[in-house]
Amino acid sequence: DAGVTQSPTHLIKTRGQQVTLRCSPKSGHDTVSWYQQALGQGPQFIFQYYEEEERQRGNFPDRFSGHQFPNYSSELNVNALLLGDSALYLCASSGGTGYTEAFFGQGTRLTVV
Amino acid sequence: EDQVTQSPEALRLQEGESSSLNCSYTVSGLRGLFWYRQDPGKGPEFLFTLYSAGEEKEKERLKATLTKKESFLHITAPKPEDSATYLCAAIQGAQKLVFGQGTRLTINP
């Protein structure tokens, strides 16, 4: 079992650009959640996808959008990047009927310059 | 406002010196609590799920307990390899985890 996989692992973008991050959930999991973790802080919930729809969203602007594919993999898109978007972006996978466990990928380190 | 607070922010112990980390929470629609370990630059590693007050879970040198308002992660006779940031996360509804800021644990040999 490959667990949760994220790509790329590191990314450097220029302010104003757009970025797409990718996540494949753990085998048997159908729900994907995205989190942003600033240095020295706990992860902050961005949104969750289940059955290809956004099920809940945290306090993030519309510049943050996502998608889930029929194979349960997911993408996080961020438009008009700001310096403050620099962070570790984490994907978590879980079962759709509610949390009994949630496993995270290794994250994508995004640096905006 | 939903909030999870961990204390202390940082803890430095000698190898073999037992201690406890605290996680207190005020979260609406709480369904349970997760504990994670996170190494620098890596994603959180799942440790425990706790659902109800009085519940306890153990794994090697770690034991997690839950009351109605807080959870504790007890570490017994720690080793240097236990050095990491420990995160707790309240499970809100079916969709969302509310994380604390973490406790950075350092075990000196």
Coordinates of N, CA, C and O in Angstrom, one line a residue, chain A residues 99, chain B residues 25 30-34 48-57 64-72 91:
Chain A
Y99 N -14.9 10.1 10.2 CA -13.5 9.9 10.5 C -13.4 8.7 11.5 O -13.9 8.7 12.6
Chain B
Y25 N -9.6 21.6 24.3 CA -10.4 21.9 23.1 C -11.7 22.5 23.5 O -12.4 22.1 24.5
L30 N -18.1 18.1 18.2 CA -16.9 17.3 18.3 C -17.3 15.8 18.2 O -18.2 15.3 18.9
R31 N -16.6 15.0 17.4 CA -16.8 13.6 17.3 C -15.7 12.7 17.8 O -15.8 11.5 17.9
G32 N -14.5 13.4 18.1 CA -13.4 12.6 18.6 C -12.1 13.4 18.4 O -12.2 14.6 18.1
L33 N -11.0 12.8 18.7 CA -9.7 13.5 18.6 C -8.7 12.6 18.1 O -8.6 11.4 18.4
F34 N -7.8 13.1 17.2 CA -6.6 12.4 16.7 C -5.4 13.0 17.3 O -5.3 14.1 17.6
F48 N -3.1 8.0 17.1 CA -4.3 7.5 17.8 C -5.5 8.2 17.4 O -5.5 9.3 17.0
T49 N -6.7 7.5 17.6 CA -8.0 8.1 17.6 C -8.6 7.8 19.0 O -8.6 6.7 19.5
L50 N -9.2 8.9 19.5 CA -10.0 8.7 20.8 C -11.4 9.3 20.6 O -11.5 10.4 20.0
Y51 N -12.4 8.6 21.1 CA -13.8 9.0 20.8 C -14.5 9.5 22.0 O -15.4 10.4 21.9
S52 N -14.3 8.9 23.2 CA -15.1 9.2 24.3 C -14.3 9.4 25.6 O -13.2 8.8 25.7
A53 N -14.8 10.2 26.5 CA -14.1 10.4 27.7 C -13.8 9.1 28.5 O -14.7 8.2 28.5
G54 N -12.6 9.0 29.0 CA -12.2 7.8 29.7 C -11.5 6.8 28.8 O -10.9 5.9 29.3
E55 N -11.5 7.0 27.5 CA -10.8 6.1 26.6 C -9.3 6.3 26.6 O -8.8 7.4 26.8
E56 N -8.6 5.2 26.5 CA -7.1 5.3 26.5 C -6.6 4.4 25.3 O -7.2 3.4 25.0
K57 N -5.5 4.8 24.7 CA -4.9 4.1 23.6 C -3.4 4.1 23.9 O -2.8 5.1 24.3
A64 N -2.3 7.7 25.0 CA -3.2 8.9 24.9 C -4.4 8.6 25.7 O -5.0 7.5 25.7
T65 N -4.9 9.7 26.4 CA -6.1 9.6 27.2 C -7.0 10.8 26.8 O -6.5 11.8 26.3
L66 N -8.3 10.7 27.1 CA -9.3 11.7 26.8 C -10.2 11.9 27.9 O -10.8 11.0 28.5
T67 N -10.5 13.3 28.2 CA -11.5 13.7 29.1 C -12.5 14.5 28.3 O -12.4 14.7 27.1
K68 N -13.5 15.1 29.0 CA -14.5 15.9 28.3 C -14.0 17.1 27.7 O -14.5 17.7 26.7
K69 N -12.9 17.6 28.2 CA -12.4 18.9 27.8 C -10.9 18.9 27.3 O -10.4 19.9 26.8
E70 N -10.2 17.8 27.5 CA -8.8 17.8 27.2 C -8.3 16.3 26.9 O -9.0 15.4 27.3
S71 N -7.2 16.3 26.3 CA -6.5 15.0 26.1 C -5.1 15.1 26.5 O -4.5 16.2 26.4
F72 N -4.5 14.0 26.9 CA -3.1 14.0 27.3 C -2.4 12.9 26.5 O -2.9 11.8 26.2
I91 N -11.9 16.3 15.8 CA -12.7 15.8 14.7 C -14.0 16.6 14.8 O -14.8 16.3 15.7

